[in-house]
Coordinates of C-alpha atoms in Angstrom, one line a residue:
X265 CA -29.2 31.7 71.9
X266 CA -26.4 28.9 72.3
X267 CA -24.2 28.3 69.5
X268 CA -24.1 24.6 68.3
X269 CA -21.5 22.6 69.2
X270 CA -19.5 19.5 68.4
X271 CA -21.0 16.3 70.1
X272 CA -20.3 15.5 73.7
X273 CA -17.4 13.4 75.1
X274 CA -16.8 11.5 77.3
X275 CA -17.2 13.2 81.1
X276 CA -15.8 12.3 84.5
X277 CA -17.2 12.2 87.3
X278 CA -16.9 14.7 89.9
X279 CA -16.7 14.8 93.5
X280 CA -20.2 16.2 95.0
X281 CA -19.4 19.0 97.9
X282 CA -15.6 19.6 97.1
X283 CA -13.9 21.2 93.9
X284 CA -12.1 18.0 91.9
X285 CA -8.5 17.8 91.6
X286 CA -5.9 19.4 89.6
X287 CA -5.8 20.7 86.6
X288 CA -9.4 21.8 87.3
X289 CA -8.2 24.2 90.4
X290 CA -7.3 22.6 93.6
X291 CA -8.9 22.4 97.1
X292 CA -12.2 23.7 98.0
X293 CA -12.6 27.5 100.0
X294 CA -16.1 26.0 101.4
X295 CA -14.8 27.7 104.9
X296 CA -14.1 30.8 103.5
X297 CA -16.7 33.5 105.3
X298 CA -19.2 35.2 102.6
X299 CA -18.4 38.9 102.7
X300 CA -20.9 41.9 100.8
X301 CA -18.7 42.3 98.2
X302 CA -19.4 42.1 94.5
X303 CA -17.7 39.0 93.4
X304 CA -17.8 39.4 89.7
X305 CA -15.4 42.6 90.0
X306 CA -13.1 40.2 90.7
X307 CA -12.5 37.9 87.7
X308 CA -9.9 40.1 85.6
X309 CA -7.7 39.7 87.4
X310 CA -8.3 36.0 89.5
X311 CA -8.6 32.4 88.4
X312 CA -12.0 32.2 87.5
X313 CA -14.3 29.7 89.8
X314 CA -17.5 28.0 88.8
X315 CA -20.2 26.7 91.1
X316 CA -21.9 23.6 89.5
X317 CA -25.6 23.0 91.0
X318 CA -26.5 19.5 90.2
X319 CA -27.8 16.4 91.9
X320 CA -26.1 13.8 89.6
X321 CA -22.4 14.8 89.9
X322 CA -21.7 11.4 88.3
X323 CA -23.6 12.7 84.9
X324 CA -21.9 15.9 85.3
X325 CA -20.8 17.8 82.4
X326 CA -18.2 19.3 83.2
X327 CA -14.6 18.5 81.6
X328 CA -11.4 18.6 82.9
X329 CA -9.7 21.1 81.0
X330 CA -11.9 24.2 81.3
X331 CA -9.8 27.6 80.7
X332 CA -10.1 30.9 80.7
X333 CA -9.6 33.8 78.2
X334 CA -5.6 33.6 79.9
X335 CA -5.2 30.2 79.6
X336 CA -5.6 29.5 83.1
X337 CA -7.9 26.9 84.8
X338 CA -11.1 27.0 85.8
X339 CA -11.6 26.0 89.1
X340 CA -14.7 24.0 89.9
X341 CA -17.0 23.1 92.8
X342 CA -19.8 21.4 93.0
X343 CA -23.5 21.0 95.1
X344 CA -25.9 18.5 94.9
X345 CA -28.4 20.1 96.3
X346 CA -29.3 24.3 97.0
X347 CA -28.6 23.8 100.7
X348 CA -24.9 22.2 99.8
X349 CA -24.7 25.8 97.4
X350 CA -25.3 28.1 100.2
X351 CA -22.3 26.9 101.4
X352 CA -20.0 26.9 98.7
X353 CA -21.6 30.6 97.6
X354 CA -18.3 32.2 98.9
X355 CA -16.9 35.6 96.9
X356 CA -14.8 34.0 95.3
X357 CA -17.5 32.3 92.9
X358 CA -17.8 34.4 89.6
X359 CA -20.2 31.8 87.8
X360 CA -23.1 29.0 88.9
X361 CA -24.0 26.8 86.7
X362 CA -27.5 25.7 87.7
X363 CA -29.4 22.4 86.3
X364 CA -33.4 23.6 85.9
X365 CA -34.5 20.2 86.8
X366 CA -33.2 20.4 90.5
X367 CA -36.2 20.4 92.7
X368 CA -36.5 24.0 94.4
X369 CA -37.2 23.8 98.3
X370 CA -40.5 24.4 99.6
X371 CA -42.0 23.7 96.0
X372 CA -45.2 21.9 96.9
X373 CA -46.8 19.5 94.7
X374 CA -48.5 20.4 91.5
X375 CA -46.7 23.6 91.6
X376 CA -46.1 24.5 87.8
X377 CA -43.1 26.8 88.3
X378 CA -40.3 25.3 86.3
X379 CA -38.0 27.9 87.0
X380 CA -38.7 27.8 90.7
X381 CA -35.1 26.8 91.7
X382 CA -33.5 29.5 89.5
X383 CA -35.7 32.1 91.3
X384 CA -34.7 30.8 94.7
X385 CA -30.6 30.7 93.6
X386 CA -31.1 34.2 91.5
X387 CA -32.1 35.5 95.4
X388 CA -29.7 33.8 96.9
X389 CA -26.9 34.9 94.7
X390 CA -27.8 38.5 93.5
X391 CA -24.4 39.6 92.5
X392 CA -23.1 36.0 90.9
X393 CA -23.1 35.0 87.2
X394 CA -25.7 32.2 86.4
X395 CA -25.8 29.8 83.8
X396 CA -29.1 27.9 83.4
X397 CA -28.7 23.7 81.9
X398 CA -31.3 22.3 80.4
X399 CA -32.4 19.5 78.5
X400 CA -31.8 19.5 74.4
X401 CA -34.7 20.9 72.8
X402 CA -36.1 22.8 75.9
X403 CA -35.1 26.2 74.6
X404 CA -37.9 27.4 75.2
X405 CA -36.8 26.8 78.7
X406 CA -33.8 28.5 78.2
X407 CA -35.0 31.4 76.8
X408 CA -37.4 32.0 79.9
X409 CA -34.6 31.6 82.1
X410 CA -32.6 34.3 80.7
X411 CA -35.6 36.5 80.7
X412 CA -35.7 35.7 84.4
X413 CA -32.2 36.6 85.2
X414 CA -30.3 34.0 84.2
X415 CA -27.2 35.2 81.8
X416 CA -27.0 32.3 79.5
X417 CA -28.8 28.6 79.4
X418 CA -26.7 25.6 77.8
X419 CA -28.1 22.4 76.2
X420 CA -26.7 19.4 78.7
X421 CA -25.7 16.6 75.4
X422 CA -24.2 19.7 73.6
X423 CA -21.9 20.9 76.1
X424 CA -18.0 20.4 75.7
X425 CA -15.2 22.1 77.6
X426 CA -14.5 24.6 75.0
X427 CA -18.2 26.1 74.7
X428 CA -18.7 25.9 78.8
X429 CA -15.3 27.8 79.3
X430 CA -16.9 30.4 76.6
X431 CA -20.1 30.1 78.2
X432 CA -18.9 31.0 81.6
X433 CA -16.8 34.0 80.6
X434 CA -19.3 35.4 78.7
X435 CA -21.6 35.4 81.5
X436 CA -19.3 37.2 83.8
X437 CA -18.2 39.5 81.8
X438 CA -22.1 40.1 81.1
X439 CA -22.9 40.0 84.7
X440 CA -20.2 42.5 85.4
X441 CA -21.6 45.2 82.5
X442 CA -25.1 44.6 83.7
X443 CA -24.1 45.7 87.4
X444 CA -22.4 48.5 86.2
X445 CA -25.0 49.7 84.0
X446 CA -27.4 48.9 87.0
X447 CA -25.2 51.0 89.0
X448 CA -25.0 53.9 87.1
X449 CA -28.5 53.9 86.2
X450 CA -29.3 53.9 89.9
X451 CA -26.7 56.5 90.4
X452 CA -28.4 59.2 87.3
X453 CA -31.9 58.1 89.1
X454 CA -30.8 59.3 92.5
X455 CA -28.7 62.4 91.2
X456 CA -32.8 62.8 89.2
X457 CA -34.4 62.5 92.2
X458 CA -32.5 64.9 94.4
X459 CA -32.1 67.3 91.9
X460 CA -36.2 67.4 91.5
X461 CA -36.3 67.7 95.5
X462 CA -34.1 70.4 95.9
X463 CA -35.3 72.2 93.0
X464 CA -38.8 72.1 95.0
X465 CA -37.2 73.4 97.8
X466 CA -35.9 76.6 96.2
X467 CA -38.2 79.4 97.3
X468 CA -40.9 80.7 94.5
X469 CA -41.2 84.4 95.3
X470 CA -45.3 86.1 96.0
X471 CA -45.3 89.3 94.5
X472 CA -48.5 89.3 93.0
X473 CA -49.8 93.1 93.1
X474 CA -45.9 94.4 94.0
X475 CA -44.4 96.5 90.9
X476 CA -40.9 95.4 92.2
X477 CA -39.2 93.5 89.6
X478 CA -37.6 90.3 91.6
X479 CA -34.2 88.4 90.6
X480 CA -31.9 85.7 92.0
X481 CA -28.8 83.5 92.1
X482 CA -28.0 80.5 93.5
X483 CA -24.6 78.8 93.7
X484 CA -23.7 76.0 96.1
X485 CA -20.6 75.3 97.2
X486 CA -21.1 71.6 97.6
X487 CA -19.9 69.5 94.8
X488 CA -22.9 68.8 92.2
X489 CA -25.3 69.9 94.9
X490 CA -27.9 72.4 93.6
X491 CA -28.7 73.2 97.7
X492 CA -26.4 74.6 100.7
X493 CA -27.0 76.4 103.8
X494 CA -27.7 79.7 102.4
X495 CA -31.5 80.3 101.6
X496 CA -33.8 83.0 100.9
X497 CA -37.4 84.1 100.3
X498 CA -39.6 87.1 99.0
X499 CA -43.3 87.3 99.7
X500 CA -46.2 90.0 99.8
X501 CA -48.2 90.6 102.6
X502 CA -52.0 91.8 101.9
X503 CA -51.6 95.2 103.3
X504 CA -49.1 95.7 100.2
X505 CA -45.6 95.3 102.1
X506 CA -42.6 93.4 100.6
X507 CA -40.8 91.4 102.9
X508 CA -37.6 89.9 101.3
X509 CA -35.2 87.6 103.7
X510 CA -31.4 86.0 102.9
X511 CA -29.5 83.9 105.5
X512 CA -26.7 81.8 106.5
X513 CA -26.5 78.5 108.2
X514 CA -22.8 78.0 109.2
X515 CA -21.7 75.0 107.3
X516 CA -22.5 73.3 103.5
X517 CA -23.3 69.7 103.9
X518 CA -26.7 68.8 103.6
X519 CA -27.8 69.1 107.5
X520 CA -27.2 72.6 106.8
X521 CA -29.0 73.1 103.5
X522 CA -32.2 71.3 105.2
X523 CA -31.8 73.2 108.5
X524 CA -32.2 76.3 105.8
X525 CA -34.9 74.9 104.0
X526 CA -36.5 74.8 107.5
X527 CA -36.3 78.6 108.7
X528 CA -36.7 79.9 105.0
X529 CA -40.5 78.0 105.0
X530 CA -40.5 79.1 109.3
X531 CA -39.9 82.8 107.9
X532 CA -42.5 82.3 105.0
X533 CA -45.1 81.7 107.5
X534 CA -44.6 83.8 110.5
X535 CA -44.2 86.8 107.8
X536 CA -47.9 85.6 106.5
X537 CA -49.1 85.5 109.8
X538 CA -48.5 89.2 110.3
X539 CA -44.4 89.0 112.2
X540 CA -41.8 91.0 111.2
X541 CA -38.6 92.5 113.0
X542 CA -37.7 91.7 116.6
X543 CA -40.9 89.2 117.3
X544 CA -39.8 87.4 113.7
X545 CA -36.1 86.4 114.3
X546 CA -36.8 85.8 118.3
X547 CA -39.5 83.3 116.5
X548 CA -36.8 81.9 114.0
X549 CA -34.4 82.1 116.9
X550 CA -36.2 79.4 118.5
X551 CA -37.0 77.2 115.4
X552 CA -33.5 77.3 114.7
X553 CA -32.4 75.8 118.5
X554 CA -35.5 73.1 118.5
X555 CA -34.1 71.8 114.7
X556 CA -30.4 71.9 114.5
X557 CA -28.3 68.9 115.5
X558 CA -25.7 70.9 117.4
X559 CA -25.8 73.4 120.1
X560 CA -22.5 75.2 117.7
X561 CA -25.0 75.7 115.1
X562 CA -25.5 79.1 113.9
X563 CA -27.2 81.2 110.9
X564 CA -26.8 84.7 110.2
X565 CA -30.2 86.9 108.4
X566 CA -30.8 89.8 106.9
X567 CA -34.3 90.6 106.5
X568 CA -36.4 93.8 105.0
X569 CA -39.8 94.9 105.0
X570 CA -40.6 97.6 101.9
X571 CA -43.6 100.0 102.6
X572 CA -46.2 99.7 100.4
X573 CA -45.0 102.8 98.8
X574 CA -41.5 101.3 97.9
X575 CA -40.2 104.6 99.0
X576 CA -39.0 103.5 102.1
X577 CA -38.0 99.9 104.4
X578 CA -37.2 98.6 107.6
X579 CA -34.2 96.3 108.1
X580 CA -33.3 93.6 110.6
X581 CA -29.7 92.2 110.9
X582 CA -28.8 89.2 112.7
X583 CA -24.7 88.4 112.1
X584 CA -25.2 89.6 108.5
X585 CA -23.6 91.4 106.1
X586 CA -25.8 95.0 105.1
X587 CA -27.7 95.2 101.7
X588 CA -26.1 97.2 99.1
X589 CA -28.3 99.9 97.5
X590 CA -27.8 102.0 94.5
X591 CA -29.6 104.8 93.4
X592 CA -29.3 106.2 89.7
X593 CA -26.9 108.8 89.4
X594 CA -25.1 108.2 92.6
X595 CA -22.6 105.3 93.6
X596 CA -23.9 102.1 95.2
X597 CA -24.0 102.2 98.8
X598 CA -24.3 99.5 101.9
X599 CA -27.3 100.6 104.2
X600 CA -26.4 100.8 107.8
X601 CA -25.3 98.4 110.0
X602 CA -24.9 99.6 113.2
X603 CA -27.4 98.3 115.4
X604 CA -26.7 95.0 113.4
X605 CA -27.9 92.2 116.6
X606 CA -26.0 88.7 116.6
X607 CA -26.5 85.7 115.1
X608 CA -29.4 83.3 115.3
X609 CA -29.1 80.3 118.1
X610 CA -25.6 82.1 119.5
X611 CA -27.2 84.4 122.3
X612 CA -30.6 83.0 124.0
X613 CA -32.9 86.2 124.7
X614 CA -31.2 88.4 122.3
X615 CA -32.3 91.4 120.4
X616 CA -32.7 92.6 116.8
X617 CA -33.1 95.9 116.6
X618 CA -35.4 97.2 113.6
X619 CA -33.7 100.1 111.8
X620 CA -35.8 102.7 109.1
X621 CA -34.2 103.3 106.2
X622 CA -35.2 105.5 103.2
X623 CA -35.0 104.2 99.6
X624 CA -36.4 106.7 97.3
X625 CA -37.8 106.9 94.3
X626 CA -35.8 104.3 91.8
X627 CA -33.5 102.0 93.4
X628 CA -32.1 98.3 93.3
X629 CA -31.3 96.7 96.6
X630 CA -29.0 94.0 96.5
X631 CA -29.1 90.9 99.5
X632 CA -26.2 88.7 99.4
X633 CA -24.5 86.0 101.9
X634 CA -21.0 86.3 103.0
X635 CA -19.5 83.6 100.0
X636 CA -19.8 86.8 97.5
X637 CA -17.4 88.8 99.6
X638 CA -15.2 86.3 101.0
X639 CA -13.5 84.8 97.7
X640 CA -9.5 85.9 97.6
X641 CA -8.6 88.5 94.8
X642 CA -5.2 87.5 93.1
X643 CA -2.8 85.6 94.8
X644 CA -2.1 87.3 97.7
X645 CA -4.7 85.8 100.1
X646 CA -6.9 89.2 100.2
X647 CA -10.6 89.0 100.0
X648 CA -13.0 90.9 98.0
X649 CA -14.8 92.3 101.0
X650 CA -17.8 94.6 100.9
X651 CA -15.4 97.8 99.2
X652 CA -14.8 95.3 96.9
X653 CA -18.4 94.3 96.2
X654 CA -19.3 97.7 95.9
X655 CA -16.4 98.8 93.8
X656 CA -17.6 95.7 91.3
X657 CA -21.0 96.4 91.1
X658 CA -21.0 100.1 90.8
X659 CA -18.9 99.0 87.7
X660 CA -21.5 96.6 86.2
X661 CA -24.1 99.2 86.9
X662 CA -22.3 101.6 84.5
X663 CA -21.4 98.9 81.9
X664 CA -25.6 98.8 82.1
X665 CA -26.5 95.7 83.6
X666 CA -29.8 95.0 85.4
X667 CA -31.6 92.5 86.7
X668 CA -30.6 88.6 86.2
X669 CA -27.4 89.5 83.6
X670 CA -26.1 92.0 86.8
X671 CA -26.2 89.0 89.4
X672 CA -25.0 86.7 86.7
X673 CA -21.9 89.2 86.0
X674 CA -21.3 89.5 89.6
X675 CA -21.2 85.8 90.5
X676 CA -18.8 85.4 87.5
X677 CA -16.3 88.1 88.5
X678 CA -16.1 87.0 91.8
X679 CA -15.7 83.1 91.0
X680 CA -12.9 84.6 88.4
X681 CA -11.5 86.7 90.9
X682 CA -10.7 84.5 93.1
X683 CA -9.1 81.9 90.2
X684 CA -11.5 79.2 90.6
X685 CA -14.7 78.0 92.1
X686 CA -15.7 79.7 95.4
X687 CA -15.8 76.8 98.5
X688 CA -18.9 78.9 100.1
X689 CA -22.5 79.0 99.2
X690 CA -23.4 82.1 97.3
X691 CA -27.0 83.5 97.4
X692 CA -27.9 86.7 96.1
X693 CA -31.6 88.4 95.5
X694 CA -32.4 91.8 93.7
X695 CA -35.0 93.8 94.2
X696 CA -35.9 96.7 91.6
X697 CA -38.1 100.0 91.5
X698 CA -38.0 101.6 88.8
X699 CA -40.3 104.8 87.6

C-alpha cells in the first residue's frame, strides 16, 4: 500500500517523446538498440532512468527534482502512447511508470479488462520495473495491478517528487530481488529436475532368485553431476545366470554420460534376450558407432556371466581393466587378462574373446573403471594402479569390511590418496557368495 503524502504541487509540463531538460537528466537515448540484457542489474551503480507512459504529458506528475538514494537525478522520458514506449524501452530504463487509464491496443469495445494496458507493457517489458498510477480512491485498482505484476501503484493528486523518487527505487530494488529469487528458484528447479532424471537413469539391479548379495558406488567426476560416462548393470537371466557389466565411455560431459545410459539399457536387453560374450559386445559395438557424435568416441567393458552354481564365470574384456577377486583366506587377486580384446567403436569387426574362470565356493568379485586406479598417490605424480588397488583392498578386507562400507572405504582412500577429489568418473559394483 502507498504511504500518504503531503498534497500535490504545482507540476510542469513535460515534453511528450523526449526526456526534459536538465536537472531531470539530459538528452533522450531513444536510438540506443535494445539489447537481452537485464536492465535492472544495472541501477547501483548508474543514474537511474524512468519511463513515464502517459497520454497527457501536460498533466504529468512528474517534478523536476526527482533523486535517487545518491543524490543524483533521475532522468526522465516520456510516451504518450505504448507504440512511442516500445521505442524508448532501451536497457537503460530501470523503472516505467504506467498510467492505467491509457487505452491498451487492440482492446475492442466493451472489453472489461481495466488492466489491459499493464498486461500488454508487463509483456513487453519483462525484465523492467513498473509502477502502476491511478486515480485517488481506485486502490482497489492498485492493489490488482500489483497482483498482476506491477511492483507498486501510486495515487496521481498524491504524488510529489519525494514519494515518486521513493517509489521508483523501491520498485527496482524490488524488481531486482524478485529476478534473483526467480532465478535461483529456477536454478534449484532445474538442479531438482536433473537430479530426479539421472537418479532414474542409474541402473536397478534383477536379482530376484540369485543368493549373490549385490553393492555399488557411484562417483562422477563432473562438478554437482550425479551422472558421467561410466555406467553399469546387473541382471538375472531365467536359466539362473548372473550377468554383471561395468564400462567406460571416454570423456565426462554429459554426451558421454547419455551415450552410457544408452549401452548400459542396450546391454540390459540383449543380455534378456539370451546374448552374452562375443555376439553381445559385437551388438553393443554397433550401438555404440550408430549413437555417438564422434567417430574418436570410445568405451571400454568388462562384462561377466556367473553359472548358476556361483562356482564358476565367464569374462569378456573390451579395453578394460580385469576384476579383482578375493577368496577367504588367500590375498585378493585380478582375474586374467590376457586375451583382453580392444575397445568398443576403435576396431570395426573385432573380437572379444570369452575366457572361463573358476570362482569357488565363497568369494567377492570386485568391477571397477579405470578412475579408482588412476588417482596420484602423494606428490610425486605416481598412480595407484591395479598393485595399488589390490594392495588397499586386501587391507580393508582384513580390517573386516564387506559389502557397501568396503566400496565406501575404497572410494575414500583413493580420493584421500590422491589429496583431493578425483577428475575421473569412479564406478565400482560388488558381487558376494558367501556359504
Amino acid at each position: 500500500m502507498p504511504v500518504p503524502v503531503p498534497r500535490p504541487r504545482a507540476i510542469p509540463a513535460v515534453e511528450s517523446g523526449q526526456a526534459p531538460a536538465a536537472p531531470i537528466g539530459g538528452p533522450s537515448k531513444e536510438e540506443t538498440p535494445r539489447k537481452e540484457a537485464t536492465v535492472v542489474d544495472n541501477a547501483a551503480t548508474t543514474n537511474l532512468t524512468l519511463l513515464l507512459i502517459e497520454d497527457d504529458p501536460g498533466g504529468s506528475p512528474i517534478v523536476p527534482d526527482l533523486l535517487d538514494s545518491a543524490g543524483k537525478p533521475i532522468r526522465v522520458r516520456t510516451a504518450r502512447n505504448l507504440t512511442e514506449a516500445e521505442r524508448l524501452l532501451t536497457d537503460d530504463v530501470h523503472c516505467i511508470l504506467l498510467d492505467l487509464a491509457l487505452p491498451a491496443p487492440g482492446r475492442a469495445q466493451g472489453d472489461e479488462d481495466e488492466l489491459a494496458v499493464l498486461r500488454h507493457v508487463l509483456e513487453l517489458a519483462p525484465r523492467h520495473a513498473v509502477l502502476a498510477l491511478t486515480a485517488s480512491g481506485d486502490a482497489e485498482r492498485g492493489a490488482e495491478a500489483v497482483r498482476v505484476g506491477a511492483q507498486d501503484y501510486l495515487f496521481r493528486d498524491e504524488l510529489d517528487g519525494r514519494l515518486l523518487s521513493r517509489a521508483i527505487r523501491y520498485a527496482v530494488e524490488r524488481k531486482r530481488s524478485d529476478t534473483a529469487e526467480r532465478k535461483l528458484a529456477e536454478g534449484r528447479l532445474r538442479a531438482q529436475e536433473n537430479r530426479r532424471l539421472e537418479r532414474g537413469l542409474l541402473p536397478t539391479p534383477l536379482l530376484d532368485g540369485s543368493s549373490l548379495r549385490f553393492a555399488a558406488r557411484y562417483r562422477p567426476g563432473r562438478s554437482r553431476a550425479l551422472l558421467g560416462g561410466d555406467f553399469y548393470d546387473t541382471v538375472r537371466t531365467p536359466d539362473g545366470t548372473v550377468h554383471a557389466m561395468i564400462g567406460d565411455v571416454c570423456g565426462h560431459g554429459p554426451d558421454e554420460a547419455a551415450l552410457g545410459v544408452e549401452l548400459r539399457i542396450a546391454w540390459r536387453a540383449l543380455t534378456l534376450a539370451g546374448l552374452c560374450g562375443d555376439e553381445l559386445l559385437n551388438t553393443l559395438q554397433q550401438v555404440l558407432e550408430h549413437e555417438r557424435g564422434d567417430d574418436e568416441i570410445f568405451a571400454t567393458l568388462c562384462t561377466v556371466d556367473i553359472a548358476p552354481d556361483g562356482r564358476r564365470a565367464g569374462l569378456c574384456l573390451a579395453g578394460h581393466p580385469s576384476p579383482l577377486v578375493a577368496r577367504p583366506g588367500r590375498r585378493p587377486q585380478l582375474l586374467p587378462y590376457d586375451n583382453n580384446g580392444p575397445a568398443l567403436g576403435l576396431l570395426p569387426g573385432a573380437r572379444w574373446p570369452r575366457m572361463q574362470v573358476e570362482l569357488g565356493s565363497e568369494w567377492s568379485l570386485m568391477l571397477y573403471t579405470d578412475g579408482l586406479i588412476e588417482g596420484r598417490v602423494g606428490d610425486g605424480g605416481e598412480r595407484l594402479g591395479q598393485d595399488g588397488m589390490v594392495e588397499m583392498v586386501g587391507r580393508q578386507l582384513a580390517q573386516g569390511l564387506r559389502g557397501e562400507e568396503l566400496l565406501q572405504a575404497a572410494v575414500n582412500e583413493v580420493r584421500e590418496l590422491n589429496g583431493g577429489e578425483l577428475t575421473d568418473d569412479v564406478a565400482v559394483v560388488l558381487l558376494d557368495r558367501v556359504r
